[in-house]
Coordinates of C-alpha atoms in Angstrom, one line a residue:
M1 CA 0.6 3.5 -3.5
D2 CA 4.1 4.6 -4.3
R3 CA 5.4 4.1 -8.0
R4 CA 7.3 1.1 -7.0
R5 CA 4.4 -0.4 -5.7
F6 CA 1.8 0.4 -8.5
S7 CA 4.5 -0.9 -11.2
K8 CA 4.9 -3.9 -8.8
A9 CA 1.3 -4.3 -8.3
V10 CA 0.3 -4.5 -12.3
G11 CA -0.2 -8.2 -13.2
L12 CA -0.1 -9.3 -9.8
L13 CA -2.1 -12.5 -10.2
L14 CA -1.2 -15.8 -8.2
T15 CA -2.5 -18.2 -11.1
A16 CA -5.1 -20.4 -9.9
S17 CA -3.6 -23.3 -12.1
V18 CA -0.8 -24.0 -9.3
A19 CA -1.0 -27.5 -7.8
V20 CA -2.4 -27.3 -4.2
L21 CA 0.3 -27.9 -1.8
P22 CA 0.1 -29.5 1.7
A23 CA 0.1 -27.5 4.7
A24 CA 3.7 -27.4 6.5
C25 CA 2.6 -28.1 10.1
S26 CA 2.1 -31.2 11.6
E27 CA -0.8 -31.8 14.6
K28 CA 2.2 -32.5 17.1
E29 CA 3.8 -30.3 19.1
P30 CA 6.7 -28.4 17.1
E31 CA 10.4 -29.2 18.2
K32 CA 13.1 -26.8 19.1
P33 CA 15.8 -26.6 16.8
S34 CA 18.4 -28.9 17.2
G35 CA 21.2 -27.8 15.0
P36 CA 22.4 -25.3 12.3
V37 CA 19.5 -24.0 10.0
T38 CA 19.9 -22.0 6.8
I39 CA 16.6 -20.1 5.4
T40 CA 16.3 -18.7 1.8
V41 CA 14.8 -15.3 2.0
N42 CA 13.9 -12.7 -0.7
G43 CA 13.8 -8.9 -0.4
L44 CA 17.3 -8.6 -1.2
P45 CA 17.6 -4.9 -3.0
P46 CA 19.7 -5.2 -6.1
E47 CA 23.2 -4.1 -6.8
S48 CA 21.7 -1.0 -8.6
D49 CA 20.4 0.2 -5.0
P50 CA 23.7 0.1 -3.2
V51 CA 22.5 1.9 0.0
N52 CA 19.5 -0.2 0.8
R53 CA 21.4 -3.6 -0.3
K54 CA 24.3 -2.6 2.0
S55 CA 21.6 -2.2 4.8
F56 CA 20.3 -5.5 4.2
L57 CA 23.4 -7.1 4.1
D58 CA 24.8 -5.7 7.3
D59 CA 21.7 -6.7 8.8
V60 CA 22.4 -10.6 7.6
K61 CA 26.1 -10.0 8.6
A62 CA 24.6 -9.0 12.5
F63 CA 21.9 -11.1 12.7
E64 CA 24.2 -14.3 11.9
A65 CA 26.4 -12.9 14.5
A66 CA 23.9 -13.0 17.0
N67 CA 22.4 -16.5 16.1
A68 CA 25.1 -18.6 15.0
N69 CA 22.7 -21.4 14.5
I70 CA 21.4 -19.6 11.7
K71 CA 22.4 -18.6 8.1
I72 CA 20.6 -16.5 5.7
D73 CA 20.5 -17.3 2.3
A74 CA 19.3 -13.9 0.6
K75 CA 17.8 -13.9 -2.4
E76 CA 17.3 -10.5 -4.5
G77 CA 13.7 -9.4 -5.7
F78 CA 10.2 -9.2 -3.9
M79 CA 6.9 -10.6 -5.5
D80 CA 7.5 -11.5 -9.2
P81 CA 4.0 -12.8 -10.6
Q82 CA 5.8 -14.2 -13.4
T83 CA 8.1 -16.7 -11.7
F84 CA 5.7 -17.2 -8.4
A85 CA 3.8 -20.3 -9.4
T86 CA 6.5 -21.6 -11.1
K87 CA 8.7 -21.5 -8.0
L88 CA 6.1 -22.8 -5.7
A89 CA 5.3 -25.7 -7.8
G90 CA 9.2 -26.7 -8.6
G91 CA 9.8 -26.4 -5.0
Q92 CA 12.1 -23.4 -5.4
L93 CA 10.2 -20.8 -3.6
E94 CA 12.2 -19.2 -0.6
D95 CA 11.5 -20.4 2.9
V96 CA 10.4 -17.1 3.9
F97 CA 8.9 -14.8 1.0
Y98 CA 7.7 -11.4 0.3
T99 CA 3.9 -10.8 -0.6
Y100 CA 1.5 -7.7 -1.1
F101 CA -1.6 -7.2 1.5
T102 CA -3.5 -8.6 -1.5
D103 CA -1.8 -12.3 -1.7
P104 CA -2.3 -13.6 1.9
G105 CA -6.1 -14.6 1.5
N106 CA -5.7 -16.2 -1.8
L107 CA -2.5 -18.0 -0.6
I108 CA -4.0 -19.4 2.5
A109 CA -7.2 -20.5 0.5
K110 CA -4.9 -22.7 -1.4
R111 CA -3.0 -23.9 1.6
Q112 CA 0.4 -22.9 -0.4
V113 CA 1.4 -21.3 2.7
A114 CA 2.7 -22.7 6.3
D115 CA 0.7 -22.1 9.4
I116 CA 3.1 -20.4 12.0
S117 CA 0.3 -19.9 14.9
A118 CA 2.4 -22.7 16.9
Y119 CA 5.2 -20.1 16.8
T120 CA 4.0 -16.7 17.1
G121 CA 4.0 -16.6 21.0
E122 CA 7.8 -17.2 21.1
F123 CA 8.6 -13.7 19.6
P124 CA 6.9 -10.8 21.8
A125 CA 7.3 -8.1 19.2
I126 CA 4.5 -9.8 16.9
A127 CA 2.1 -9.1 19.9
Q128 CA 2.4 -5.5 19.2
L129 CA 1.7 -5.4 15.8
R130 CA -1.9 -3.8 14.8
P131 CA -4.7 -6.2 15.0
D132 CA -6.2 -5.4 11.6
L133 CA -2.8 -5.8 10.2
M134 CA -2.5 -9.2 11.5
K135 CA -5.8 -9.9 10.4
V136 CA -4.9 -9.6 6.5
Y137 CA -2.1 -12.8 7.2
S138 CA -4.8 -14.9 9.4
G139 CA -7.2 -17.1 7.8
A140 CA -10.8 -17.6 8.3
D141 CA -9.8 -20.3 10.9
G142 CA -8.1 -18.2 13.2
K143 CA -4.6 -19.6 12.1
V144 CA -1.8 -16.9 11.5
Y145 CA 0.1 -17.5 8.4
G146 CA 2.8 -14.2 8.0
I147 CA 3.4 -11.1 9.8
P148 CA 2.8 -7.4 8.3
T149 CA 6.1 -5.4 8.0
K150 CA 4.8 -1.8 6.3
N151 CA 1.2 -0.2 5.5
Y152 CA 0.0 2.6 3.6
S153 CA -3.5 4.4 3.6
M154 CA -4.9 6.9 1.2
G155 CA -5.2 10.6 2.2
L156 CA -5.7 14.1 0.6
L157 CA -2.3 15.3 -0.2
Y158 CA -2.5 19.5 -0.7
N159 CA -0.7 22.6 -1.3
R160 CA -0.4 24.3 2.2
T161 CA 0.6 27.7 0.2
L162 CA -2.0 27.6 -2.1
F163 CA -4.5 26.9 0.3
T164 CA -3.3 30.1 2.1
K165 CA -3.3 32.2 -1.0
A166 CA -6.9 31.1 -1.6
G167 CA -8.4 32.1 1.5
L168 CA -8.3 28.9 3.1
D169 CA -6.9 27.2 6.3
P170 CA -3.8 25.1 5.7
N171 CA -4.3 23.3 9.1
S172 CA -7.9 22.0 8.0
P173 CA -7.9 20.2 5.0
P174 CA -11.6 19.3 3.4
K175 CA -13.1 16.4 5.3
T176 CA -16.0 15.8 2.8
W177 CA -16.0 15.9 -1.1
E178 CA -18.4 18.9 -1.3
E179 CA -15.7 21.0 0.9
V180 CA -13.1 19.5 -1.9
R181 CA -15.1 20.9 -4.5
T182 CA -15.7 24.2 -3.0
A183 CA -11.6 24.6 -1.8
A184 CA -10.8 23.4 -5.5
Q185 CA -13.2 26.3 -6.6
K186 CA -11.3 28.8 -4.8
I187 CA -7.8 27.7 -5.6
A188 CA -8.6 27.3 -9.4
A189 CA -9.5 31.1 -8.9
L190 CA -6.4 31.8 -8.3
G191 CA -5.6 31.6 -11.8
G192 CA -2.1 31.1 -13.9
G193 CA -3.0 27.9 -15.0
T194 CA -3.8 26.7 -11.3
V195 CA -5.5 23.2 -10.8
G196 CA -7.8 22.8 -7.8
Y197 CA -8.2 19.3 -7.7
G198 CA -6.4 16.5 -9.9
D199 CA -7.2 13.0 -11.0
Y200 CA -6.2 10.0 -13.1
S201 CA -7.4 8.3 -15.9
K202 CA -4.7 6.3 -17.5
S203 CA -2.5 3.2 -16.7
N204 CA -5.0 1.3 -14.1
T205 CA -4.4 4.7 -12.1
G206 CA -8.1 5.8 -12.8
G207 CA -9.5 3.0 -11.5
W208 CA -7.5 2.7 -8.5
H209 CA -8.3 6.4 -7.7
F210 CA -12.1 5.3 -8.5
T211 CA -12.0 2.5 -5.6
A212 CA -10.1 5.1 -3.5
E213 CA -12.8 7.5 -3.7
I214 CA -15.7 5.1 -3.9
Y215 CA -14.5 3.6 -0.6
S216 CA -14.4 6.7 0.9
L217 CA -17.9 7.2 0.3
G218 CA -18.8 3.8 2.0
G219 CA -19.3 2.0 -1.1
D220 CA -17.6 -1.5 -2.7
I221 CA -15.6 -2.4 -6.2
A222 CA -16.6 -5.7 -5.4
V223 CA -18.6 -8.1 -3.0
K224 CA -18.4 -12.0 -2.3
D225 CA -21.6 -13.6 -2.8
G226 CA -21.0 -17.4 -1.4
D227 CA -18.0 -18.7 -3.5
T228 CA -18.6 -16.4 -6.2
W229 CA -17.6 -12.2 -7.0
K230 CA -19.5 -10.0 -8.5
A231 CA -19.2 -6.0 -9.3
A232 CA -20.7 -3.6 -6.5
F233 CA -19.6 0.0 -8.2
N234 CA -22.7 0.3 -10.4
S235 CA -24.4 2.0 -7.3
D236 CA -25.4 5.2 -6.2
K237 CA -21.8 5.8 -4.4
G238 CA -20.1 4.9 -7.9
K239 CA -22.3 7.5 -9.4
Q240 CA -21.8 9.9 -6.9
V241 CA -17.8 9.6 -7.4
L242 CA -18.2 10.2 -11.2
Q243 CA -20.9 12.8 -10.9
Q244 CA -18.6 14.9 -8.9
L245 CA -15.8 14.6 -11.1
K246 CA -17.6 15.6 -14.0
D247 CA -19.1 18.8 -12.2
M248 CA -15.6 19.7 -11.2
R249 CA -14.2 19.1 -14.5
W250 CA -16.7 20.8 -16.9
T251 CA -19.5 22.8 -14.4
D252 CA -16.8 24.5 -12.0
N253 CA -13.5 24.2 -14.7
T254 CA -11.4 23.6 -11.4
M255 CA -9.6 20.4 -12.5
G256 CA -7.7 21.7 -16.0
A257 CA -7.9 20.8 -19.7
R258 CA -5.2 18.4 -19.7
Q259 CA -6.6 15.0 -19.1
Q260 CA -5.5 11.5 -19.4
L261 CA -3.3 11.6 -16.5
E262 CA -1.2 8.5 -15.0
W263 CA 0.9 8.3 -11.9
A264 CA 3.5 10.7 -12.2
D265 CA 1.7 13.2 -13.7
L266 CA -0.2 14.7 -10.4
L267 CA 3.1 14.3 -8.8
Q268 CA 5.1 16.7 -10.8
M269 CA 2.2 19.2 -11.0
M270 CA 2.2 19.3 -7.2
A271 CA 5.9 20.0 -7.1
S272 CA 5.3 22.4 -9.6
G273 CA 2.8 24.9 -7.3
K274 CA 0.3 24.6 -9.7
L275 CA -2.2 21.6 -8.3
G276 CA -4.3 22.0 -4.9
M277 CA -5.2 18.7 -4.3
Y278 CA -5.1 14.9 -4.9
V279 CA -5.5 11.5 -3.2
A280 CA -2.4 10.0 -2.5
T281 CA -0.3 7.9 0.4
S282 CA 2.2 9.8 2.3
D283 CA 4.9 8.5 0.6
N284 CA 4.4 10.3 -2.8
I285 CA 5.9 13.4 -0.6
P286 CA 9.1 12.2 -0.7
T287 CA 9.2 11.5 -4.0
I288 CA 7.7 14.8 -5.2
V289 CA 10.9 16.4 -3.4
N290 CA 13.2 14.3 -4.4
Q291 CA 12.7 13.4 -7.8
F292 CA 10.6 16.7 -8.9
K293 CA 12.3 19.2 -7.1
G294 CA 9.7 19.9 -4.4
D295 CA 9.6 21.2 -0.8
F296 CA 8.5 19.2 2.1
K297 CA 7.1 22.3 3.6
E298 CA 4.8 22.9 1.2
Y299 CA 2.6 19.6 1.4
G300 CA -0.1 18.7 4.0
L301 CA -1.8 15.5 4.4
G302 CA -5.2 14.9 5.4
P303 CA -7.6 12.2 5.7
V304 CA -9.3 11.0 2.9
P305 CA -12.7 13.2 2.0
G306 CA -15.9 11.4 3.4
G307 CA -13.9 8.9 5.5
A308 CA -16.2 6.3 5.5
G309 CA -13.3 3.6 4.4
T310 CA -9.9 4.3 3.1
L311 CA -8.0 2.2 0.5
A312 CA -5.1 0.6 2.0
G313 CA -2.5 -1.6 1.1
G314 CA 1.1 -3.0 2.4
E315 CA 3.6 -5.5 2.4
G316 CA 4.9 -8.2 4.9
F317 CA 6.2 -12.2 4.8
M318 CA 4.8 -15.7 4.7
F319 CA 6.4 -18.7 4.7
N320 CA 6.8 -21.8 2.5
A321 CA 4.2 -24.4 3.0
K322 CA 7.0 -26.9 3.0
A323 CA 9.2 -25.2 5.6
T324 CA 9.9 -27.2 8.7
P325 CA 9.6 -25.9 12.5
E326 CA 13.0 -25.2 12.9
K327 CA 12.7 -22.9 9.5
I328 CA 9.8 -21.2 10.7
R329 CA 11.3 -20.1 13.7
A330 CA 14.4 -19.2 12.1
G331 CA 12.4 -16.9 10.0
L332 CA 10.6 -15.3 12.2
K333 CA 13.5 -14.6 14.2
W334 CA 14.8 -12.9 11.1
L335 CA 11.7 -11.0 10.6
T336 CA 11.4 -9.7 13.9
F337 CA 15.2 -8.6 13.6
R338 CA 15.2 -6.7 10.6
Y339 CA 11.6 -5.7 10.0
T340 CA 9.6 -5.9 13.0
N341 CA 11.9 -5.1 16.1
P342 CA 10.9 -2.5 18.5
D343 CA 14.4 -2.0 19.7
R344 CA 15.6 -1.1 16.4
I345 CA 13.6 1.9 15.8
E346 CA 15.6 4.1 16.8
Q347 CA 18.8 3.1 15.5
Q348 CA 16.5 2.6 11.8
N349 CA 15.4 6.3 12.2
K350 CA 18.9 7.4 12.6
T351 CA 20.1 5.3 9.6
A352 CA 17.5 6.7 7.7
A353 CA 18.3 10.4 8.6
D354 CA 22.1 10.0 8.0
A355 CA 21.0 8.9 4.6
K356 CA 18.9 11.9 3.9
Q357 CA 15.8 9.7 3.9
P358 CA 12.7 11.3 5.4
V359 CA 11.7 10.4 9.0
G360 CA 8.7 11.6 10.6
L361 CA 6.2 10.9 8.0
P362 CA 3.1 9.3 9.2
E363 CA 3.3 6.2 8.0
P364 CA 4.1 3.0 7.6
L365 CA 2.2 2.7 11.3
I366 CA 2.4 -1.0 12.2
W367 CA 2.9 -0.7 15.9
T368 CA 0.3 -1.0 19.1
G369 CA 1.5 0.0 22.5
A370 CA 4.5 0.5 24.0
A371 CA 6.1 -0.4 20.6
A372 CA 3.8 2.3 18.9
E373 CA 5.0 5.0 21.9
K374 CA 8.6 4.2 21.1
Q375 CA 8.1 4.9 17.5
A376 CA 6.1 8.0 17.8
A377 CA 8.8 9.3 20.6
S378 CA 11.7 8.6 18.0
S379 CA 9.8 10.1 15.1
K380 CA 9.3 12.9 16.9
S381 CA 13.0 13.4 18.3
L382 CA 14.6 12.7 14.6
A383 CA 12.2 13.9 12.5
N384 CA 13.7 15.7 9.4
V385 CA 10.2 16.5 7.6
P386 CA 7.5 19.3 8.9
T387 CA 5.4 16.3 10.9
E388 CA 2.6 18.8 12.0
N389 CA 1.6 19.2 8.5
Y390 CA 0.5 15.7 8.6
A391 CA -1.5 15.9 12.0
P392 CA -5.0 16.0 10.2
F393 CA -4.3 12.6 8.6
V394 CA -2.9 11.1 11.7
S395 CA -5.5 12.2 14.2
A396 CA -8.2 10.6 12.0
T397 CA -6.3 7.7 11.0
A398 CA -7.9 5.4 13.8
S399 CA -11.3 6.3 13.2
I400 CA -11.3 5.5 9.4
P401 CA -11.8 1.4 8.5
L402 CA -9.1 0.2 5.9
K403 CA -10.3 -1.4 2.8
L404 CA -8.2 -3.7 0.8
E405 CA -8.0 -3.8 -3.1
P406 CA -10.3 -5.9 -4.9
P407 CA -9.4 -9.4 -6.3
Q408 CA -8.1 -9.2 -9.9
A409 CA -7.2 -5.4 -9.2
Q410 CA -5.0 -4.3 -12.1
Q411 CA -7.8 -5.8 -14.6
I412 CA -10.9 -4.0 -12.9
Y413 CA -8.5 -0.8 -12.8
A414 CA -8.2 -1.1 -16.6
V415 CA -11.7 -1.1 -16.9
L416 CA -12.4 1.4 -14.9
D417 CA -10.0 4.0 -16.5
T418 CA -12.4 4.1 -19.6
A419 CA -15.3 5.6 -17.2
M420 CA -12.9 8.2 -15.7
L421 CA -11.5 9.4 -18.7
K422 CA -14.9 9.8 -20.5
V423 CA -16.3 11.9 -17.7
L424 CA -13.1 14.1 -17.6
T425 CA -12.8 14.6 -21.3
D426 CA -16.4 14.1 -22.5
K427 CA -19.0 17.0 -21.1
N428 CA -21.6 14.4 -22.0
A429 CA -20.5 11.7 -21.0
D430 CA -23.3 9.2 -19.7
I431 CA -22.3 8.2 -16.1
A432 CA -25.1 5.5 -15.9
A433 CA -24.2 3.7 -19.2
L434 CA -19.9 3.7 -18.2
L435 CA -21.0 2.1 -14.8
A436 CA -23.2 -0.5 -16.5
D437 CA -20.4 -1.6 -19.2
A438 CA -18.0 -1.4 -16.5
E439 CA -19.8 -3.5 -14.4
K440 CA -20.5 -6.4 -17.2
Q441 CA -16.7 -6.3 -18.1
V442 CA -15.9 -6.6 -14.5
N443 CA -18.2 -9.5 -13.7
T444 CA -16.6 -11.5 -16.4
I445 CA -13.3 -10.8 -14.9
L446 CA -14.4 -11.8 -11.4
A447 CA -16.3 -14.8 -12.5
A448 CA -12.7 -16.5 -12.8
V449 CA -11.8 -15.6 -9.2
K450 CA -12.3 -18.6 -7.0

């Protein structure tokens, strides 16, 4: 998760108090648009982001020129948890609105979004989106309620120069947590304040990383039992995560004395050349380079160690439950023009390259079939980052199952921060007691989830 995603995700709770709205679609055969239609959409970047705002508005202009009967009423912002419920209840929610991957299940269950199943077949690009990502926007009834536009998953970000200096192969990063521990020992042995492996324990990032690490071992944070959720991390897998960190911190001394780290800290350490490895998404790399003065050639990305599952997320768009068939069709036409358009992959990569934005990072990866081949070819020809450094991550992507965040993720992460911080700052930390205490707190949080 990049900084924007993490900060936007904090407190992202779609309140249960919102009145249930009726489903938008009738049982009748949808009618074709008969006249001009105006749709409200969000996602317009603010004026403080002039490059992306101009790109968005240029797309609106081009779209309207190509579709004379459709007008776009663009609104700033993405998903704002502080205003979503009010806008929804007050009828002010946009016709087409942005969501995180953690939102659709809740919105579909409450019937707060429109069923778009009857229209997706009219847009061939949708058939080329990854089925596992489309499932995020599908209900248990098999109907489709939105489309994904971007995704990410966790891997192991590492410093290739430190790997080489430590006698490790920079083209073969650790595949297991045992190999991570061994590599961290060799990197820390370089001295000069070099840290072998870094981890978080503050501002919910500790709980977020605990989640990624237990997923990588095949464990869970929470499971649904009937209509209720229960904590599932007080397990052998949960203990294994904390014991490994405790051993690296206190037995191996490979994690450094400075702890209570939060999101930016590990990126700064990686940019400084003093950190060997940490769990991250690929979009950490351009931030390390652009914000913290790193160098693209220094960084490699491998699959998450363990490989039993990887914490995944992303974003997409859904439709207001009150949207008419004409607005749903117009909205899908807009989304498949701007966000999910195989015919624009090449131009979008050229635009990014001209703006000095990275081209060739391993994600987002939303396509299958011919569209995926087109994306790969364009990224290869226009790449301005060392794509070979990410080959271990790319080659393993298809074999590692994606797992989404648990419900009430940020509240749960705040609880698990405490356990992470304790094992990293107290060599006598009682792991069993920490997990048992966290389990009680998380079960209280989950009791409110419907």
